Each structure stands twice: as structure tokens, then as C-alpha cells.
Amino acid sequence: MPRPRRAPHVHKFGGASLADSAAVQRAVEIIQSHRPEPTVVVVSAMAGVTDALVAVARQARGGDKGALGSLIEQLRTRHEEAATALLPELPTRASMISRIALAFQELEAVAWELRGLPEIPARILDQVVSRGEQLSALLVAASLEVSGTRAEYVDALDVIVTDDTFGQASPDFAATDRNAAAAIMPILARKAVPVIPGFFGKSPSGNLATLGRGGSDLTATLLARALEAGRVSLWKDVPGLLTADPRVVPDARVIPKLHTREAAELAYYGAKVLHPRALIPLTGRNIPIYVRPFENPESPGTEVSEQVPAGRFPVKALTAAGGQALITVTGNGMLGVPGIAARTFAALHSRQISVSLISQASSEHSICFSVPEAFAVQARDSLLEEFREEISHREIDGVEVSPGMATVAVVGLGMHGTPGVAAGVFSALAAGDLNVVAIAQGSSELNISVVVAAADAPEAQRRIHAAFRLSRIAGGSVIRPEQMEIVLLGFGQIGRALSTLLSRVERPALSMRVAAVIDRSGFVFDPDGISPRRLAALAAEKGKGRRLADLPKGQPATTLEAVSHIAGYALTRPVLVDLTADDTADVLEQALTHGMDLVLANKRPLADRQEVSNALWQTARARGRRILHEATVGAGLPIIDTYHKLVESGDRVYRIEGLLSGTLGYVLSQVSDGIPFSKAVRTAMAKGYTEPDPRDDLSGMDVARKALILARLLGYPGELSQSGVESLVPDWGRTLSRESFLDRLPELDSYWKSRVDAASVENSVLRYVASVTADEVAVGVQAVSVTSALASIKGSDNQLVFITERYNTNPLVITGPGAGAEVTAAGVLNDILRLAGG
Ligand code: ADP
Ligand code: ASP
Ligand code: MG
């Protein structure tokens, strides 16, 4: 047979790549973009079709003709719609539609044979499910033709030769090699594109047999082998082979290059991305495979080949297979008796039960291994039979089966000769309190597998992934370019303002999303991110006074429960943003421990007892996390930032003083302008400058907390209770209800008028001033000269003055709006962006 001069390129399009007519059209474009190189195309069924066909078989066995008819009708319509969209010309379209109709008629007839049978024979199921691939191959071939690329449909039955294990057939390489050359070479020689359905072939008995779920990957590599292809591209709905299943480990990364043996190991241990035996045909063939993103055909995806060196990561990827049972054979009689292990596995082998993990305790008292749950009973029975003698002599105690297990496999060529990998796996799991039921190191030394309870498997994978820092795998691009996930603690005015700001941030390199919002009632969490629209809807509901726990998808929980629930999801670069005014130190500790960075607008935790606030900084340091808190002082003004910049540049800050309360600033500047105190307070309330109860501001505590936070930056060792704080609330006003306090406010007017008058005699005005050094915190009313900078500050503005070694005679002054939800949210956003920046 003449071979084409250039080695062909085998493309396989997976189900997701053929979801609908638009996807098929895109596949056609990808194929055309590679022409004129010799091209072979293998296709899966359209997305979801194989599952639907399995359902057809079940429905048919159940004997409900109506339900069967409607399932088939849905499938027929779906294919017909794709054909109509893809084939504009009437004759081609009509002939395709009648082929589709015929295929489903036949299908109905075949399926109907199953009615009332005790179980579905694998041979018939294979005939039913292969329909999906046949139709999509016809559709792709016809679409190529109408788009101007010569294409020919090839019947897989003429090419792929299998054994008779229906549902799970193995290919016959030699026979397939011969057939492929005979059927496909001539098409390539005609410069046309052969399009062949994946997933099945013909068995020696002449029946159609499928290669097992995901089998079209295997069809592609079989053809690549037979045709001596130059490369294989597997077009999938992922950016490549990832360090872990992205549905389980959100920060999984693309692995740029993987050795064939590593990829084979991953596939064998259940990574759903490749058929477990897909790589076998290419062993020793030097034909690279590329797992490529259908959505982004320019991207190289992952190269799998035998040329890839081990690299510097001992562990490259991990995967888990659920639905496993652990079988343990124990007994004293096993000690030193040769051949027990061999007999165990021979017994299983004779029943064609494949064992995926074996571990023998060093005491040789037990052998344990895992098998798919479905085979557990069979496996146990065969072992009880095999060891009947030994059991009756009590040399073997018995055979124990534990279902509900999963095997997590950690894979990497580089672990050969790298000590400590197993220890790393163990300590990662131990840190999460995850119990390891069994462990085995593959004899190839390129994997370590652990058996854990199936329910623990996702958390186990996330922990191992993090422990080996797989999200940093060399050169691997991230799936979601750069991601930062935000947990909003407190969803009041500031939280709502922040969510609006967040939705407007334009930073294509970094996607930020809100994963959760928490209030006192509970939380709303979506590991895929709460969309801006939904966030706005939640904000609107909250604005109307409703609680998160009562809103759709809201869950009641304490704040601690909410954070620990969310932390269980291994978010990517999570940030907890505390916008409450509560004592949240314990929650923040927990968030840090779970790897979250913190952004605070809440002053209380950092103004809490020294012991408490120090502990937060220490935990952050120990865990490598950051705490940013610009909005705790002066809302959005860059005060904390300025302090750090001064210090980083070698300056020494001696004293910080100024006006730190928008509310008190407003009230006192009004009073200094001759307005009665009571009226000034009421206007401040009306303008939204105060807390709901204005006494919270008038007491000076809010300013005292800000001052304490600043003082602690300078090294002040004291507590809030040691700060000198002048309260504008007289003793009699503390115990009243809010209403009575407001009613009696005018009683204060004359006192304030006399203070203002006294000050003006001295050419001064009243301001509420905070002053902090490393030794002292004082906040209270001061008469400041009308010519001073502080006197010029009006309304709710803040002003901060830094007196430093460098700025000594001419202090550094920062002035601007210091209160309000908008500006506070802006300060918080700034911190979030800083974290995002590095
Ligand atoms: P195809 O469309 O070719 O049949 P599959 O759906 O069989 O592709 O395989 C792709 C899916 O495999 C992805 O959607 C992903 O969820 C899953 N997957 C599991 N483990 C991995 C991994 N390590 N890398 C990439 N994808 C993975
Ligand atoms: N369509 C089959 C399946 O869903 C084969 C494949 O996709 O490779 O398993
Ligand atoms: Mg697949």
C-alpha cells in the first residue's frame, strides 16, 4: 500500500467537542486549519449521547414502549437539528436526515429485543451505544464535505479488530494494523480525510464490540499506531492534562509535558480524561499525543511522549478512583509461607477481576488490595474457595471486605529516587485528619496510592495537591488565568458597595469573584462563584432587611461554621473580607489557618486585647498569609499604606495625630460655626454620618479604636482601656434609650456653646483630635488655632498628620473623606487588589 509522504495527524474529537452544530462546525474548522497535512479524524458521540443510549437500553428492557419512543425521539431530533444547521444544501441534508431516521428505527428494533430480559446482554448494549459514534462520524464527514474538504466515512467494523469481551473489548493490534492500512491509506492517498467512529470495532465472532467508556481515545491511538502517524491530537473540553481533576481540585494546572508512562498511570488509576488503555498501542512508537483544548485550538495543551524528562517535580499529578472495595486476607499462617500472594492474585485473575492496589503489611500477616466494588463479592468468594484448606486449619482467618473506598494515586516519574514523597502524602492527609486505610507504592515507583474512605477522597486530593504545590507546576498555565476568590463577611452597606465596585474592576489578568457572602444568619456559597447579577439580587434583598439564611441557596450557620464549610472547598487564593463591626478574632484565626488572606474594615479584632490582636499577626506570619486593613483607619485614605511606605524607606514615625472621625468632625465643625449641638447631631444622623445610635460615635470609642490600631503600628504596648478617651455623651446619657437620649440632646447645647465661645476668644475652634505615639494614645476635644491645618478641615473629612524623623518641621499630611460606605469599600477594594498583585 502506498504510504503518504508525510506521516498523518490523527485528530480525535471528544463528546464535548461535538456538543451541537456550532461545535461540529468548529471541529471542521480545526481540521481544515491543519490541512493539507494528511489527516485522520476519529469522533466520539455527541455530548451525552452515549449515556442517553444506555438509558434507551434500560428503558427497552423495562418494556415501556412509550418512554422508549420518547427517548429515541429526543435523540433523533437532536441529530436532525444538527444536520439541518450544518448541511444547507437540500440533497445532502435530506439524505443525512433519512440516514438518521433509519438509524433510530433500527435502534428501536434492536433495543426492543431487550424487553423483559433479566439483564442487558453486553453484546446488545454495545450495538445500541455504538449508534452515537456512527451518527456523529457521518455528520462530521458530511460537514467537512460541504465546507470544501474531501472526506470519507469509514466503517470502524472494517478497521478495528477486538476480542469478544463485549463492553470492555481489547484490540487486536496486528489485525487492526493490517485493516487500517488497507482501508485508510487509499483515502489518504486520494488526499481525502477519513472520518471514523471511535469506541468500537468488530470481534472475532463478527459482532460489534465496544472498547469501554471513553474508548474513542483508544481508537485514535490504534489508528496512529497502524498508520505510523506523526502525532495524535485529542481535542477535549479541558486545557490539557491537568495536575488533578478540575472538578475536584479547583486550582489544578495544565501540565505542559508528561511522560507517556505518567499519563498511562494517571489514566489507569481513573483520571477520567484518558481511556485507561489508550496509551498502550503507542508504547515504544515515538508518536506524541497532545491533549488539547477544543475551546482554544491555538493553545498547545499537554504533550504526552516518551521524550519527556522527569523534570524537577517529583509528583506531577494525582487522580482518584471511587467505587472501590478493600479486601483484606489475614492470618498467622501466612507468615513466611511463600505463594499466598501469588495464589490470591491468580484466583482473582482467573475471574478476570483486576486489582488496582496491593499492599502487604511488613508483618506478612495480611495482604490487602482494592477492587472495583462491583467485583467485591466475587473476589471474596473466589478467595474463600482458594483458601478453603487454610481457613479450615485456621492458618488464614478470613477474607474481609470494606466497601465505600477510593484509591487516590499520586503520580510522577521523578518520585523514583526522591525520598519523602510517601511521607509528604501522609502528612498532608494527617493534617486534614483523613484516615489512610491502605497504601501502596507501585512497583514501577512512579506512583504512590492510598486508599481512603470515598467521602474523604476530594479533600485528600486537595490536600495532596497543595502539599506538593502542584498549582505551581513548572510552566503550567493556570486554567482560570489568575483567580482570587473572595469571601465577604458582613453584607451590610459596605459589603453591598464593595460588590458593586468589584463587578466593575477591569483586570483581565486577574479574575476576582465572590465565592461566598456571610451574615449573622448564615451564608450563601457557590464554589463556582456568585455571579455579579446574583450578588446584586442578594444585596437588594439584604437592603430590604432579609437574612441570607432565608434567601435562595442560603444556609443557616454561625460565622465559624460558615467559614469552615467554605474552607473545605480549597478555593484559589481565598481572601476573607471582614466588613462587620463584631468581635471576629476567632473567625479570622480560623480563616488564616485555612489559608485565607484577610482584608479588614472591621476595627475590633486589631483593637482587641493585645494578646488577641498579636495572635492574629502571629498566625498570619506562621501560615504565610497577609492581613491588610487600610479601611480600619480613615476609610479609603491611604494611611496604613503611607505608614508602611515611610518605614520601608527608612523613616521613623514619632507621632500620628489628626481627625479620625467623620461624624465627630462634622458635629464639632458645625458647633464651631454656631449651630446648636443637638441640631448638628441630628443633621449628621440625617446625612448618614453616624452609626444608628449616634452615641457609638459620640462616645469616642470608634476613634479610640482607630487610634489604638495606629499606635500599635508604632509599637504601643497598651490596651484600649488605657487610652485617654473623652466622651461627648454625658454620664446621664449612657443608660437612656436612644429615643430619650435624642429627646434630651438640647440639654447639651448651652454647654457646647460655652466651650465654643471660650475657644473663639483664643482664636481657636473645637476639633476631636486623636494623638498617638509609641507610648500614649489620647483622643478628645481640643481647641485648635484657626490658623492650624486641623481647623481647616470641615464636615466629615479626616486629616492625618505624620510627624517623622524626615517630616519633622514640615509634617506629612493626608486629608480626604473619612466616612461612608462608598469610600470604605474603595479602601477595601484597594487592599484586595494589592493582594492580587502579589
Ligand atoms: P472526551 O471529550 O475526549 O471524551 P472526557 O470527557 O473523557 O473527554 O475527558 C475530559 C474530562 O476529564 C474533563 O472534563 C475533566 O473533568 C476530566 N478530568 C479528570 N481528571 C483530569 C485531569 N487530570 N486532567 C484533565 N481533565 C481531567
Ligand atoms: N462516547 C463514548 C463514551 O461516552 C466513547 C467516548 O467518548 O470515547 O464513553
Ligand atoms: Mg472520553
PDB file of C-alpha atoms in Angstrom, residues 47-163:
ATOM      1  CA  ALA A  47     -22.052  15.050  24.238  1.00  0.00           C
ATOM      2  CA  GLY A  48     -24.320  12.982  26.453  1.00  0.00           C
ATOM      3  CA  VAL A  49     -25.486  10.701  23.663  1.00  0.00           C
ATOM      4  CA  THR A  50     -23.765   7.548  24.926  1.00  0.00           C
ATOM      5  CA  ASP A  51     -25.398   7.960  28.323  1.00  0.00           C
ATOM      6  CA  ALA A  52     -28.741   8.545  26.638  1.00  0.00           C
ATOM      7  CA  LEU A  53     -28.289   5.351  24.620  1.00  0.00           C
ATOM      8  CA  VAL A  54     -27.542   3.382  27.770  1.00  0.00           C
ATOM      9  CA  ALA A  55     -30.817   4.785  29.094  1.00  0.00           C
ATOM     10  CA  VAL A  56     -32.542   3.633  25.906  1.00  0.00           C
ATOM     11  CA  ALA A  57     -31.373   0.078  26.550  1.00  0.00           C
ATOM     12  CA  ARG A  58     -32.617   0.179  30.149  1.00  0.00           C
ATOM     13  CA  GLN A  59     -35.941   1.617  29.150  1.00  0.00           C
ATOM     14  CA  ALA A  60     -36.358  -1.043  26.483  1.00  0.00           C
ATOM     15  CA  ARG A  61     -35.638  -3.811  28.964  1.00  0.00           C
ATOM     16  CA  GLY A  62     -38.259  -2.318  31.257  1.00  0.00           C
ATOM     17  CA  GLY A  63     -40.705  -2.739  28.379  1.00  0.00           C
ATOM     18  CA  ASP A  64     -42.215   0.731  28.406  1.00  0.00           C
ATOM     19  CA  LYS A  65     -42.647   1.348  24.699  1.00  0.00           C
ATOM     20  CA  GLY A  66     -43.913   4.902  25.154  1.00  0.00           C
ATOM     21  CA  ALA A  67     -40.984   6.013  27.283  1.00  0.00           C
ATOM     22  CA  LEU A  68     -38.590   4.272  24.922  1.00  0.00           C
ATOM     23  CA  GLY A  69     -40.163   6.013  21.943  1.00  0.00           C
ATOM     24  CA  SER A  70     -39.844   9.436  23.507  1.00  0.00           C
ATOM     25  CA  LEU A  71     -36.180   8.897  24.472  1.00  0.00           C
ATOM     26  CA  ILE A  72     -35.380   7.832  20.943  1.00  0.00           C
ATOM     27  CA  GLU A  73     -37.363  10.709  19.539  1.00  0.00           C
ATOM     28  CA  GLN A  74     -35.327  13.195  21.576  1.00  0.00           C
ATOM     29  CA  LEU A  75     -32.083  11.723  20.302  1.00  0.00           C
ATOM     30  CA  ARG A  76     -33.345  11.711  16.728  1.00  0.00           C
ATOM     31  CA  THR A  77     -34.404  15.357  16.928  1.00  0.00           C
ATOM     32  CA  ARG A  78     -31.067  16.373  18.345  1.00  0.00           C
ATOM     33  CA  HIS A  79     -29.149  14.793  15.473  1.00  0.00           C
ATOM     34  CA  GLU A  80     -31.629  16.057  12.945  1.00  0.00           C
ATOM     35  CA  GLU A  81     -31.299  19.619  14.217  1.00  0.00           C
ATOM     36  CA  ALA A  82     -27.532  19.444  13.964  1.00  0.00           C
ATOM     37  CA  ALA A  83     -27.810  18.088  10.409  1.00  0.00           C
ATOM     38  CA  THR A  84     -30.228  20.828   9.426  1.00  0.00           C
ATOM     39  CA  ALA A  85     -27.937  23.512  10.753  1.00  0.00           C
ATOM     40  CA  LEU A  86     -24.767  22.056   9.251  1.00  0.00           C
ATOM     41  CA  LEU A  87     -25.930  20.983   5.824  1.00  0.00           C
ATOM     42  CA  PRO A  88     -27.534  23.864   3.996  1.00  0.00           C
ATOM     43  CA  GLU A  89     -27.918  22.087   0.673  1.00  0.00           C
ATOM     44  CA  LEU A  90     -31.104  20.186   0.320  1.00  0.00           C
ATOM     45  CA  PRO A  91     -29.959  16.875  -1.184  1.00  0.00           C
ATOM     46  CA  THR A  92     -27.134  16.293   1.346  1.00  0.00           C
ATOM     47  CA  ARG A  93     -29.328  17.406   4.164  1.00  0.00           C
ATOM     48  CA  ALA A  94     -32.235  15.215   3.130  1.00  0.00           C
ATOM     49  CA  SER A  95     -30.065  12.158   2.748  1.00  0.00           C
ATOM     50  CA  MET A  96     -28.452  12.750   6.138  1.00  0.00           C
ATOM     51  CA  ILE A  97     -31.825  13.191   7.785  1.00  0.00           C
ATOM     52  CA  SER A  98     -33.104   9.967   6.310  1.00  0.00           C
ATOM     53  CA  ARG A  99     -29.959   8.134   7.452  1.00  0.00           C
ATOM     54  CA  ILE A 100     -30.550   9.470  10.937  1.00  0.00           C
ATOM     55  CA  ALA A 101     -34.180   8.348  10.831  1.00  0.00           C
ATOM     56  CA  LEU A 102     -33.160   4.915   9.638  1.00  0.00           C
ATOM     57  CA  ALA A 103     -30.502   4.572  12.324  1.00  0.00           C
ATOM     58  CA  PHE A 104     -33.038   5.266  15.044  1.00  0.00           C
ATOM     59  CA  GLN A 105     -35.604   2.913  13.523  1.00  0.00           C
ATOM     60  CA  GLU A 106     -33.032   0.151  13.601  1.00  0.00           C
ATOM     61  CA  LEU A 107     -32.057   1.166  17.076  1.00  0.00           C
ATOM     62  CA  GLU A 108     -35.601   0.853  18.297  1.00  0.00           C
ATOM     63  CA  ALA A 109     -35.829  -2.611  16.822  1.00  0.00           C
ATOM     64  CA  VAL A 110     -32.544  -3.743  18.389  1.00  0.00           C
ATOM     65  CA  ALA A 111     -33.418  -2.226  21.739  1.00  0.00           C
ATOM     66  CA  TRP A 112     -36.841  -3.776  21.762  1.00  0.00           C
ATOM     67  CA  GLU A 113     -35.226  -7.217  21.765  1.00  0.00           C
ATOM     68  CA  LEU A 114     -34.146  -6.418  25.287  1.00  0.00           C
ATOM     69  CA  ARG A 115     -37.630  -6.153  26.671  1.00  0.00           C
ATOM     70  CA  GLY A 116     -38.232  -8.265  29.724  1.00  0.00           C
ATOM     71  CA  LEU A 117     -34.742  -9.769  29.754  1.00  0.00           C
ATOM     72  CA  PRO A 118     -33.323 -10.318  33.259  1.00  0.00           C
ATOM     73  CA  GLU A 119     -30.295  -8.296  32.311  1.00  0.00           C
ATOM     74  CA  ILE A 120     -28.970  -6.483  29.287  1.00  0.00           C
ATOM     75  CA  PRO A 121     -26.529  -8.644  27.336  1.00  0.00           C
ATOM     76  CA  ALA A 122     -23.308  -6.696  26.835  1.00  0.00           C
ATOM     77  CA  ARG A 123     -23.296  -7.662  23.162  1.00  0.00           C
ATOM     78  CA  ILE A 124     -26.639  -5.962  22.537  1.00  0.00           C
ATOM     79  CA  LEU A 125     -25.801  -2.961  24.678  1.00  0.00           C
ATOM     80  CA  ASP A 126     -22.720  -2.476  22.513  1.00  0.00           C
ATOM     81  CA  GLN A 127     -24.869  -2.397  19.383  1.00  0.00           C
ATOM     82  CA  VAL A 128     -27.154   0.150  20.974  1.00  0.00           C
ATOM     83  CA  VAL A 129     -24.497   2.525  22.260  1.00  0.00           C
ATOM     84  CA  SER A 130     -22.318   2.471  19.147  1.00  0.00           C
ATOM     85  CA  ARG A 131     -25.060   4.365  17.318  1.00  0.00           C
ATOM     86  CA  GLY A 132     -23.873   7.674  18.741  1.00  0.00           C
ATOM     87  CA  GLU A 133     -20.409   7.442  17.207  1.00  0.00           C
ATOM     88  CA  GLN A 134     -21.752   6.215  13.880  1.00  0.00           C
ATOM     89  CA  LEU A 135     -24.041   9.200  13.525  1.00  0.00           C
ATOM     90  CA  SER A 136     -21.567  11.817  14.620  1.00  0.00           C
ATOM     91  CA  ALA A 137     -18.963  10.438  12.212  1.00  0.00           C
ATOM     92  CA  LEU A 138     -21.453  10.637   9.346  1.00  0.00           C
ATOM     93  CA  LEU A 139     -22.299  14.176  10.367  1.00  0.00           C
ATOM     94  CA  VAL A 140     -18.687  15.309  10.612  1.00  0.00           C
ATOM     95  CA  ALA A 141     -17.807  13.725   7.269  1.00  0.00           C
ATOM     96  CA  ALA A 142     -20.739  15.428   5.549  1.00  0.00           C
ATOM     97  CA  SER A 143     -19.950  18.770   7.216  1.00  0.00           C
ATOM     98  CA  LEU A 144     -16.339  18.582   6.035  1.00  0.00           C
ATOM     99  CA  GLU A 145     -17.553  17.891   2.528  1.00  0.00           C
ATOM    100  CA  VAL A 146     -19.927  20.844   2.439  1.00  0.00           C
ATOM    101  CA  SER A 147     -17.177  23.041   3.827  1.00  0.00           C
ATOM    102  CA  GLY A 148     -14.953  22.090   0.931  1.00  0.00           C
ATOM    103  CA  THR A 149     -12.760  19.387   2.450  1.00  0.00           C
ATOM    104  CA  ARG A 150     -12.983  15.979   0.852  1.00  0.00           C
ATOM    105  CA  ALA A 151     -13.939  13.472   3.482  1.00  0.00           C
ATOM    106  CA  GLU A 152     -14.952   9.821   3.544  1.00  0.00           C
ATOM    107  CA  TYR A 153     -16.827   7.984   6.255  1.00  0.00           C
ATOM    108  CA  VAL A 154     -15.033   4.785   7.257  1.00  0.00           C
ATOM    109  CA  ASP A 155     -16.835   1.949   8.976  1.00  0.00           C
ATOM    110  CA  ALA A 156     -14.992   1.105  12.205  1.00  0.00           C
ATOM    111  CA  LEU A 157     -16.123  -2.502  11.809  1.00  0.00           C
ATOM    112  CA  ASP A 158     -13.857  -2.744   8.765  1.00  0.00           C
ATOM    113  CA  VAL A 159     -10.858  -1.442  10.649  1.00  0.00           C
ATOM    114  CA  ILE A 160     -10.723  -2.031  14.412  1.00  0.00           C
ATOM    115  CA  VAL A 161     -10.452  -5.679  15.436  1.00  0.00           C
ATOM    116  CA  THR A 162     -11.206  -6.620  19.026  1.00  0.00           C
ATOM    117  CA  ASP A 163     -11.721  -9.671  21.181  1.00  0.00           C
TER     118      ASP A 163
END
